[in-house]
Coordinates of C-alpha atoms (C1' of nucleotides) in Angstrom, one line a residue:
Chain A
X1 CA -4.3 -27.5 1.6
X2 CA -0.9 -28.3 -0.1
X3 CA -1.9 -30.6 -2.4
X4 CA 1.1 -31.8 -5.1
X5 CA -0.2 -31.7 -8.4
X6 CA 3.4 -32.8 -10.0
X7 CA 7.1 -31.6 -9.9
X8 CA 6.7 -28.3 -10.9
X9 CA 4.7 -26.9 -8.0
X10 CA 7.3 -28.2 -5.6
X11 CA 9.9 -26.3 -7.9
X12 CA 7.8 -23.4 -7.6
X13 CA 7.8 -23.3 -3.7
X14 CA 11.9 -24.0 -3.8
X15 CA 12.4 -21.1 -6.1
X16 CA 9.9 -19.0 -4.5
X17 CA 11.7 -19.3 -1.5
X18 CA 14.9 -18.9 -2.3
X19 CA 13.9 -15.5 -4.4
X20 CA 12.6 -14.0 -1.6
X21 CA 15.7 -12.8 -0.3
X22 CA 17.4 -11.3 -3.3
X23 CA 17.7 -8.4 -4.4
X24 CA 15.6 -6.9 -7.3
X25 CA 17.3 -7.6 -10.8
X26 CA 19.1 -10.3 -9.7
X27 CA 19.9 -13.3 -12.1
X28 CA 17.6 -16.4 -11.8
X29 CA 18.2 -19.9 -13.3
X30 CA 17.2 -20.3 -16.9
X31 CA 14.7 -22.9 -17.9
X32 CA 17.6 -25.3 -18.8
X33 CA 19.6 -25.1 -15.5
X34 CA 16.2 -25.5 -13.6
X35 CA 15.4 -28.5 -15.7
X36 CA 18.8 -29.9 -15.1
X37 CA 19.2 -29.1 -11.5
X38 CA 15.5 -30.9 -10.5
X39 CA 15.7 -33.4 -13.2
X40 CA 12.8 -32.4 -15.4
X41 CA 12.2 -31.6 -18.8
X42 CA 12.2 -27.9 -20.2
X43 CA 8.3 -27.8 -20.2
X44 CA 8.2 -28.6 -16.6
X45 CA 11.1 -26.2 -15.8
X46 CA 9.4 -23.6 -18.1
X47 CA 6.2 -23.9 -16.2
X48 CA 7.7 -23.1 -12.9
X49 CA 9.4 -20.4 -14.1
X50 CA 6.1 -18.9 -16.0
X51 CA 4.2 -19.5 -12.4
X52 CA 6.9 -17.3 -10.8
X53 CA 6.1 -14.6 -13.6
X54 CA 2.5 -14.8 -12.9
X55 CA 3.1 -14.5 -9.6
X56 CA 4.8 -11.1 -10.1
X57 CA 8.0 -12.5 -8.3
X58 CA 10.2 -12.4 -11.7
X59 CA 10.4 -10.7 -15.1
X60 CA 11.2 -13.1 -18.1
X61 CA 13.1 -11.1 -21.1
X62 CA 13.2 -13.1 -24.6
X63 CA 17.3 -13.1 -25.1
X64 CA 18.1 -12.1 -22.0
X65 CA 17.1 -14.2 -18.9
X66 CA 15.0 -14.6 -15.8
X67 CA 15.4 -11.8 -13.0
X68 CA 13.8 -11.0 -9.8
X69 CA 11.6 -8.0 -9.8
X70 CA 10.2 -6.1 -6.9
X71 CA 7.1 -4.0 -6.5
X72 CA 7.0 -0.9 -5.6
X73 CA 4.1 0.5 -3.0
X74 CA 2.2 3.5 -4.6
X75 CA -0.7 4.4 -2.1
X76 CA -3.4 6.6 -3.6
X77 CA -5.5 8.3 -0.7
X78 CA -7.6 11.8 -0.8
X79 CA -4.8 14.3 0.6
X80 CA -2.1 12.6 -1.0
X81 CA 0.2 14.5 -3.1
X82 CA -0.8 13.2 -6.7
X83 CA 3.0 13.0 -7.8
X84 CA 4.2 9.8 -9.6
X85 CA 7.9 10.8 -9.1
X86 CA 7.8 11.6 -5.4
X87 CA 5.7 9.1 -3.9
X88 CA 8.1 6.6 -5.5
X89 CA 11.2 8.1 -4.7
X90 CA 9.6 8.3 -1.6
X91 CA 9.4 4.4 -1.7
X92 CA 12.8 4.3 -2.4
X93 CA 12.9 3.7 -6.2
X94 CA 14.5 5.5 -8.8
X95 CA 11.7 6.6 -11.1
X96 CA 12.5 8.2 -14.8
X97 CA 9.5 9.6 -17.0
X98 CA 10.3 10.3 -20.9
X99 CA 8.3 12.4 -22.8
X100 CA 6.8 10.6 -26.2
X101 CA 4.7 13.5 -27.5
X102 CA 4.1 17.0 -26.1
X103 CA 1.6 18.7 -28.7
X104 CA 0.2 21.9 -28.5
X105 CA -3.4 20.8 -29.5
X106 CA -7.2 22.4 -29.2
X107 CA -8.7 20.5 -26.1
X108 CA -11.4 18.1 -27.0
X109 CA -14.8 18.3 -25.4
X110 CA -14.7 15.7 -22.8
X111 CA -11.1 16.9 -21.6
X112 CA -12.1 20.8 -21.7
X113 CA -15.1 20.0 -19.5
X114 CA -13.3 18.1 -16.7
X115 CA -10.8 21.3 -17.2
X116 CA -13.6 23.6 -16.6
X117 CA -12.4 25.5 -19.8
X118 CA -14.3 26.4 -23.1
X119 CA -14.0 23.4 -25.6
X120 CA -11.2 24.1 -28.3
X121 CA -9.2 26.2 -25.7
X122 CA -5.3 25.4 -26.7
X123 CA -3.8 23.0 -24.1
X124 CA -1.0 20.2 -24.2
X125 CA -1.6 16.6 -25.0
X126 CA 1.2 14.7 -22.9
X127 CA 2.1 11.1 -23.8
X128 CA 4.7 9.8 -20.9
X129 CA 6.2 6.5 -20.3
X130 CA 7.5 6.3 -16.8
X131 CA 10.3 3.5 -15.3
X132 CA 11.3 1.9 -12.3
X133 CA 14.3 0.6 -12.3
X134 CA 14.9 1.1 -15.9
X135 CA 11.9 -1.2 -16.5
X136 CA 8.8 0.4 -18.2
X137 CA 5.9 0.6 -15.4
X138 CA 3.6 3.4 -16.4
X139 CA 2.3 4.7 -19.5
X140 CA -0.6 7.4 -20.5
X141 CA -1.8 10.5 -21.8
X142 CA -2.0 13.7 -19.7
X143 CA -3.8 16.9 -20.9
X144 CA -3.7 20.5 -19.2
X145 CA -4.8 23.8 -20.0
X146 CA -1.7 25.7 -22.1
X147 CA -2.0 29.1 -20.3
X148 CA -0.6 27.3 -17.2
X149 CA 2.7 26.6 -18.7
X150 CA 3.0 28.2 -22.2
X151 CA 6.9 26.8 -22.4
X152 CA 5.7 23.0 -21.2
X153 CA 7.9 21.2 -23.8
X154 CA 11.1 23.3 -22.7
X155 CA 10.3 22.8 -19.1
X156 CA 10.0 19.0 -19.4
X157 CA 13.4 19.2 -21.1
X158 CA 14.8 20.2 -17.5
X159 CA 12.3 18.9 -15.0
X160 CA 10.6 15.7 -15.3
X161 CA 8.1 15.9 -12.8
X162 CA 5.1 17.7 -13.8
X163 CA 3.8 18.3 -10.3
X164 CA 7.1 20.0 -9.7
X165 CA 7.1 22.2 -12.8
X166 CA 3.3 23.4 -11.9
X167 CA 4.5 24.5 -8.7
X168 CA 7.4 26.4 -9.7
X169 CA 6.1 27.5 -13.1
X170 CA 2.5 27.9 -12.7
X171 CA 2.8 28.7 -8.8
X172 CA 0.1 26.3 -8.2
X173 CA -0.3 23.5 -5.6
X174 CA -2.2 20.4 -7.4
X175 CA -4.0 18.3 -5.1
X176 CA -5.5 15.0 -6.0
X177 CA -9.3 16.0 -6.4
X178 CA -10.6 12.9 -8.3
X179 CA -9.3 9.3 -9.1
X180 CA -10.9 6.0 -10.4
X181 CA -9.0 3.1 -10.6
X182 CA -9.3 -0.5 -11.7
X183 CA -7.5 -3.4 -13.1
X184 CA -7.9 -4.7 -16.4
X185 CA -6.1 -7.1 -18.9
X186 CA -3.7 -4.4 -20.6
X187 CA -5.1 -3.8 -24.0
X188 CA -2.7 -4.0 -26.9
X189 CA -2.3 0.0 -27.5
X190 CA -1.5 -0.3 -23.7
X191 CA 0.6 -2.9 -23.8
X192 CA 2.9 -1.5 -26.5
X193 CA 3.3 1.5 -24.2
X194 CA 4.0 -0.4 -21.1
X195 CA 6.3 -3.0 -22.6
X196 CA 4.6 -5.9 -21.5
X197 CA 2.2 -8.7 -23.6
X198 CA -1.4 -7.9 -24.1
X199 CA -4.0 -9.2 -21.1
X200 CA -0.9 -8.7 -18.6
X201 CA -3.0 -7.4 -15.5
X202 CA -2.7 -3.4 -15.4
X203 CA -4.3 -0.6 -13.8
X204 CA -6.1 1.7 -15.5
X205 CA -6.6 5.2 -13.4
X206 CA -8.0 8.3 -14.3
X207 CA -7.7 11.3 -12.1
X208 CA -7.7 15.1 -12.1
X209 CA -5.9 17.5 -10.0
X210 CA -6.9 20.8 -8.6
X211 CA -5.5 23.7 -7.6
X212 CA -5.0 23.6 -3.6
X213 CA -5.6 27.4 -3.5
X214 CA -8.6 28.0 -5.6
X215 CA -9.4 24.9 -7.1
X216 CA -9.0 25.2 -10.5
X217 CA -8.6 22.0 -12.3
X218 CA -5.0 21.5 -13.6
X219 CA -4.6 18.1 -15.3
X220 CA -6.7 15.5 -16.5
X221 CA -4.5 12.2 -16.7
X222 CA -5.6 8.3 -18.2
X223 CA -2.9 6.0 -17.2
X224 CA -1.8 2.5 -17.5
X225 CA 0.1 1.0 -14.5
X226 CA 1.8 -2.4 -14.8
X227 CA 0.4 -4.3 -12.0
X228 CA 3.7 -6.3 -11.9
X229 CA 5.9 -3.2 -11.1
X230 CA 3.7 -1.2 -8.9
X231 CA 1.5 -2.3 -6.0
X232 CA -1.1 0.0 -6.0
X233 CA -3.2 0.4 -2.7
X234 CA -6.4 2.6 -2.6
X235 CA -7.5 4.0 0.4
X236 CA -11.3 5.5 0.6
X237 CA -11.8 6.8 4.1
X238 CA -12.9 10.0 6.4
X239 CA -9.4 10.0 8.0
X240 CA -10.5 8.7 11.4
X241 CA -9.1 4.9 10.7
X242 CA -5.7 3.9 10.1
Chain B
X1 CA 1.5 -3.4 -33.9
X2 CA -0.3 -7.0 -34.3
X3 CA 2.6 -8.8 -34.9
X4 CA 2.1 -12.4 -35.3
X5 CA 4.1 -14.6 -32.9
X6 CA 2.4 -17.8 -33.9
X7 CA -0.8 -19.6 -34.9
X8 CA -2.1 -19.4 -31.0
X9 CA -1.8 -15.9 -31.3
X10 CA -4.8 -15.5 -34.4
X11 CA -6.7 -18.4 -32.5
X12 CA -7.0 -16.3 -29.6
X13 CA -7.9 -13.3 -31.5
X14 CA -10.8 -15.6 -33.7
X15 CA -12.3 -17.3 -30.6
X16 CA -12.1 -13.7 -28.4
X17 CA -14.3 -12.3 -31.1
X18 CA -16.5 -15.3 -31.5
X19 CA -17.1 -15.3 -27.2
X20 CA -17.8 -11.3 -27.2
X21 CA -21.5 -11.7 -27.9
X22 CA -22.3 -15.0 -25.8
X23 CA -24.0 -14.9 -22.6
X24 CA -21.9 -15.9 -19.4
X25 CA -21.8 -19.8 -18.8
X26 CA -22.2 -20.6 -22.6
X27 CA -19.6 -23.7 -23.3
X28 CA -16.6 -22.9 -25.4
X29 CA -14.5 -25.7 -27.6
X30 CA -12.4 -28.1 -26.0
X31 CA -9.0 -27.9 -26.5
X32 CA -9.2 -30.9 -29.1
X33 CA -11.9 -29.3 -30.8
X34 CA -10.0 -26.3 -31.2
X35 CA -6.8 -28.1 -32.2
X36 CA -8.7 -29.6 -35.0
X37 CA -10.4 -26.9 -36.1
X38 CA -7.5 -24.5 -36.4
X39 CA -5.2 -27.7 -37.5
X40 CA -3.0 -27.4 -34.6
X41 CA -1.6 -29.7 -31.8
X42 CA -3.3 -29.5 -28.6
X43 CA -0.4 -27.4 -27.1
X44 CA -1.2 -24.7 -29.2
X45 CA -4.9 -25.2 -28.6
X46 CA -4.2 -25.3 -25.2
X47 CA -2.2 -22.2 -25.2
X48 CA -4.7 -20.4 -26.8
X49 CA -7.5 -21.1 -24.5
X50 CA -5.2 -20.7 -21.6
X51 CA -4.8 -17.2 -22.8
X52 CA -8.4 -16.6 -22.8
X53 CA -8.5 -17.5 -19.6
X54 CA -5.9 -15.5 -18.5
X55 CA -7.9 -12.5 -19.9
X56 CA -10.4 -13.4 -17.8
X57 CA -12.9 -14.1 -21.0
X58 CA -13.4 -17.5 -19.8
X59 CA -13.1 -20.3 -16.8
X60 CA -11.8 -23.6 -17.5
X61 CA -12.7 -26.1 -15.2
X62 CA -11.2 -29.7 -15.2
X63 CA -13.5 -32.6 -16.0
X64 CA -16.1 -30.1 -17.2
X65 CA -15.0 -27.9 -20.1
X66 CA -14.2 -23.9 -20.8
X67 CA -17.1 -21.6 -20.3
X68 CA -17.5 -17.9 -21.2
X69 CA -17.4 -15.6 -18.1
X70 CA -18.6 -12.4 -17.6
X71 CA -17.1 -9.9 -15.1
X72 CA -19.6 -7.8 -12.6
X73 CA -19.0 -4.2 -11.7
X74 CA -18.6 -3.3 -8.3
X75 CA -18.3 0.2 -7.9
X76 CA -16.9 1.6 -4.5
X77 CA -17.0 5.1 -3.7
X78 CA -17.5 7.2 -0.8
X79 CA -21.3 7.5 0.2
X80 CA -22.2 4.6 -1.6
X81 CA -23.5 2.0 0.3
X82 CA -21.2 -0.7 1.6
X83 CA -23.5 -3.9 0.8
X84 CA -21.9 -6.1 -1.5
X85 CA -25.7 -8.1 -2.3
X86 CA -27.5 -5.2 -3.1
X87 CA -24.5 -3.3 -5.2
X88 CA -24.3 -6.7 -7.3
X89 CA -27.9 -7.0 -7.6
X90 CA -28.1 -3.3 -8.7
X91 CA -25.5 -4.7 -11.5
X92 CA -28.0 -7.5 -12.6
X93 CA -26.0 -10.5 -10.9
X94 CA -27.6 -12.7 -8.5
X95 CA -25.4 -13.1 -5.5
X96 CA -25.6 -15.9 -3.0
X97 CA -23.5 -16.0 0.3
X98 CA -22.7 -19.3 2.3
X99 CA -21.9 -18.9 6.0
X100 CA -18.8 -21.3 6.5
X101 CA -18.3 -20.2 10.1
X102 CA -20.3 -17.8 12.7
X103 CA -18.4 -17.6 16.0
X104 CA -19.4 -16.1 19.0
X105 CA -15.7 -15.1 20.5
X106 CA -13.9 -12.1 22.4
X107 CA -12.8 -9.7 19.7
X108 CA -9.0 -9.8 19.1
X109 CA -7.0 -6.6 20.1
X110 CA -6.7 -5.0 16.6
X111 CA -10.6 -5.6 15.6
X112 CA -11.6 -4.4 19.0
X113 CA -9.4 -1.2 18.4
X114 CA -11.0 -0.8 15.1
X115 CA -14.7 -1.3 16.2
X116 CA -13.6 1.0 19.4
X117 CA -14.5 -1.3 21.7
X118 CA -12.6 -2.6 25.1
X119 CA -10.4 -5.6 24.0
X120 CA -12.1 -8.7 24.9
X121 CA -15.6 -7.7 24.5
X122 CA -17.9 -10.5 22.8
X123 CA -18.2 -10.4 19.1
X124 CA -18.7 -12.4 16.6
X125 CA -16.3 -13.7 13.8
X126 CA -18.0 -14.7 10.7
X127 CA -16.3 -16.4 7.4
X128 CA -18.4 -16.1 4.5
X129 CA -18.3 -16.9 0.9
X130 CA -20.0 -15.3 -1.8
X131 CA -20.9 -16.6 -5.1
X132 CA -21.9 -14.8 -8.4
X133 CA -24.0 -16.9 -11.0
X134 CA -23.0 -20.1 -8.8
X135 CA -18.9 -19.4 -9.0
X136 CA -17.3 -18.0 -5.9
X137 CA -16.4 -14.7 -6.3
X138 CA -15.2 -13.7 -2.6
X139 CA -14.3 -15.0 0.8
X140 CA -13.3 -13.4 3.9
X141 CA -13.6 -12.7 7.9
X142 CA -16.2 -9.9 9.2
X143 CA -15.7 -8.7 12.5
X144 CA -18.7 -7.2 14.9
X145 CA -19.7 -6.7 18.1
X146 CA -22.0 -9.4 19.6
X147 CA -24.7 -6.3 21.3
X148 CA -25.4 -5.1 17.8
X149 CA -27.2 -8.5 16.8
X150 CA -27.2 -11.1 19.7
X151 CA -29.2 -13.8 17.4
X152 CA -26.7 -13.0 14.2
X153 CA -26.7 -16.8 13.5
X154 CA -30.2 -17.3 13.7
X155 CA -30.7 -14.3 11.4
X156 CA -28.4 -15.6 9.2
X157 CA -30.2 -18.6 8.5
X158 CA -33.3 -16.0 7.0
X159 CA -31.3 -13.1 5.4
X160 CA -28.3 -13.5 3.6
X161 CA -27.4 -9.8 3.8
X162 CA -25.7 -8.4 6.2
X163 CA -26.2 -5.1 5.7
X164 CA -30.2 -5.9 6.0
X165 CA -29.9 -7.5 9.1
X166 CA -28.0 -4.7 10.7
X167 CA -30.6 -2.3 9.3
X168 CA -33.7 -4.3 10.5
X169 CA -32.7 -5.7 13.6
X170 CA -29.9 -3.7 14.7
X171 CA -31.7 -0.6 13.8
X172 CA -28.4 1.2 12.2
X173 CA -27.8 2.6 9.1
X174 CA -24.1 1.2 7.7
X175 CA -21.8 3.6 5.5
X176 CA -18.7 3.0 4.3
X177 CA -16.2 4.9 6.7
X178 CA -13.0 3.8 5.4
X179 CA -11.5 1.0 2.6
X180 CA -8.6 0.0 1.3
X181 CA -8.0 -2.1 -1.4
X182 CA -5.3 -3.5 -3.7
X183 CA -4.7 -6.5 -5.9
X184 CA -2.2 -9.3 -5.0
X185 CA -1.5 -13.1 -6.1
X186 CA -3.7 -15.2 -4.1
X187 CA -2.2 -16.8 -1.2
X188 CA -3.0 -20.4 -0.6
X189 CA -5.6 -19.5 2.5
X190 CA -7.5 -17.3 0.2
X191 CA -7.1 -19.6 -3.2
X192 CA -9.1 -22.3 -1.0
X193 CA -11.6 -20.1 -0.1
X194 CA -11.8 -18.4 -3.8
X195 CA -12.2 -21.9 -5.4
X196 CA -9.1 -20.8 -7.8
X197 CA -5.3 -21.5 -8.1
X198 CA -2.8 -20.0 -6.0
X199 CA -1.4 -16.9 -7.5
X200 CA -4.6 -16.1 -9.6
X201 CA -4.8 -12.0 -9.4
X202 CA -7.4 -11.2 -6.5
X203 CA -8.6 -8.3 -4.7
X204 CA -7.7 -7.4 -0.9
X205 CA -10.3 -5.1 0.5
X206 CA -10.2 -4.2 4.0
X207 CA -13.1 -1.8 5.0
X208 CA -14.9 -0.7 7.9
X209 CA -18.5 0.3 8.1
X210 CA -19.9 2.9 10.6
X211 CA -23.6 3.9 11.7
X212 CA -24.7 6.7 9.4
X213 CA -26.7 8.0 12.5
X214 CA -24.2 8.3 15.5
X215 CA -20.9 7.3 13.7
X216 CA -20.2 4.1 15.8
X217 CA -18.1 1.6 14.0
X218 CA -20.4 -1.3 13.3
X219 CA -18.4 -3.9 11.1
X220 CA -14.9 -4.6 10.5
X221 CA -14.1 -6.7 7.1
X222 CA -11.1 -8.4 5.2
X223 CA -12.3 -10.3 2.2
X224 CA -10.9 -11.6 -1.0
X225 CA -12.4 -11.1 -4.2
X226 CA -11.5 -13.0 -7.4
X227 CA -10.4 -10.2 -9.9
X228 CA -11.6 -12.6 -12.6
X229 CA -15.3 -12.4 -11.4
X230 CA -15.5 -9.1 -10.3
X231 CA -14.3 -6.0 -12.0
X232 CA -13.4 -3.6 -8.9
X233 CA -13.6 0.3 -9.6
X234 CA -12.5 2.2 -7.0
X235 CA -13.5 6.1 -6.8
X236 CA -11.8 8.8 -4.7
X237 CA -13.3 12.2 -5.2
X238 CA -14.5 15.3 -3.7
X239 CA -18.0 14.7 -5.6
X240 CA -17.5 17.5 -8.0
X241 CA -16.7 15.6 -11.0
X242 CA -17.8 12.8 -12.8
Chain C
dC1 C1' -17.4 -45.0 -18.9
dA2 C1' -16.1 -41.4 -21.8
dG3 C1' -14.5 -36.6 -22.6
dT4 C1' -12.4 -32.7 -20.2
dG5 C1' -8.4 -29.9 -18.2
dG6 C1' -3.5 -30.6 -15.7
dT7 C1' 0.8 -32.1 -16.2
dC8 C1' 5.1 -34.0 -18.5
dT9 C1' 8.7 -35.6 -21.6
dA10 C1' 11.4 -35.2 -25.9
dG11 C1' 12.3 -33.2 -29.7
dA12 C1' 12.4 -29.3 -32.8
dC13 C1' 12.5 -24.5 -34.8
dC14 C1' 12.3 -19.2 -34.3
dA15 C1' 13.1 -14.0 -32.4
dC16 C1' 16.0 -11.9 -29.4
dG17 C1' 20.0 -10.1 -26.8
dG18 C1' 24.6 -9.5 -26.0
dG19 C1' 29.7 -10.2 -26.9
Chain D
dC1 C1' 28.2 -17.2 -32.4
dC2 C1' 25.7 -18.6 -28.3
dG3 C1' 22.2 -18.8 -24.7
dT4 C1' 18.0 -17.0 -23.6
dG5 C1' 13.0 -17.1 -23.5
dG6 C1' 8.9 -18.2 -27.2
dT7 C1' 6.5 -21.7 -29.3
dC8 C1' 5.1 -25.8 -31.5
dT9 C1' 4.4 -30.8 -32.4
dA10 C1' 3.4 -36.0 -30.9
dG11 C1' 2.2 -38.4 -27.4
dA12 C1' 1.8 -39.9 -23.0
dC13 C1' -0.4 -40.0 -18.2
dC14 C1' -3.3 -38.6 -14.5
dA15 C1' -7.3 -36.2 -11.7
dC16 C1' -11.5 -34.9 -12.0
dT17 C1' -16.4 -34.6 -13.7
dG18 C1' -20.8 -36.5 -15.5
dG19 C1' -23.9 -39.7 -17.1

DNA sequence: CAGTGGTCTAGACCACGGG
DNA sequence: CCGTGGTCTAGACCACTGG
């Protein structure tokens, strides 16, 4: 263990230690600065910084520089509220969500089945991107029947949280009924929405929320979540164990 | 979309298409061959092959070459059997597990608590590595009380599957009671066991199995699973939804 | 031994973002 | 405009694998 394969491995270790204590968004030395400091060429310095990015310790932005980044914990477990906004706020982050599209359309067959309504029922197709500390972190499509919140577009201009809108306007209590999650290299469609490069690891999460009172399906979502922005933790259990 | 940032992006697309149909383990062109074929230098060819590795389409082994690789699906859901071997065999893979350590020791406090026995109770600390198609895929520690299978070391020399041993020797019916899973850059400890490089994305899965009849805790595990070897899919749900 | 991937240097041009 | 990261070339040495 701890084999040295070259100078850059040592640089990675030194920089990773130094970064450990810094707040999120702090500027990190540029490739040229790292090269001068450790007496290596640009390629070695670049390899070291690239390794830090692969380990999700920094983000590198062309034209801007390299910055420390934190991963926010996002616990998904039965019985927990399905709200992205609230979950992240409780974790100390400042989530922002922007609406990219909010179209009233007939629900496609598979969505209608999941929402337990007749195919072709009017609904909303919502495409949104969520940011954490100004960085894109999640992107995806959400579907819901139109009769739940007929004035959804107007409501979204006032309140970002779909969970809150459903509670206060539709008078329902959304609960996580079903979720499927995995990690995939982001396809181009997703990396565009996430502002990352194709192939970067990302969570693909599909879920269905039901009304706590009555059990009516409320919301069907399929979202991509950047793995370098959110540490998704999934918990399956009978509740007896910590 | 589909912006061209350089020759290597095009090479990636071409090679990814060609690889898509090949069986797992097929040899892929070397860096030199790719460079000659596409008329680029070794750096560009290397970048393209590295990108394919990042996308989990190939494995690259120093001194050997580059080979296609498949990811095996591993569905984790409530009610599903917790057996690694059986789950993967059903997925069409040939799992092998080697025992790295099997020590009879007093169970440490946290494990004893999880297994609901008195601290210091005699138990087995099992360290194992699992392979899929001869490639290391999982590694980790498993704990169980010694009275369940007093002859565990001998039993493991005959039967690889801990699930089978528990069923046939201890007469219990292991069921997944609790699981926590996330994805982390593999720390050095884990990357050694997994035969990958530190920082490669890997699943960290902790779980507890209970006896289906009686509910006694049987097995507490903490395993690392290579994300490029296994496509872990987690499902939380009430069973009403597909 | 030859061939593979892993690392590095030196130098170049480009794309991007901010002043 | 300058500095940033992204890409590329040409060339070198090394570590590892198999025959």
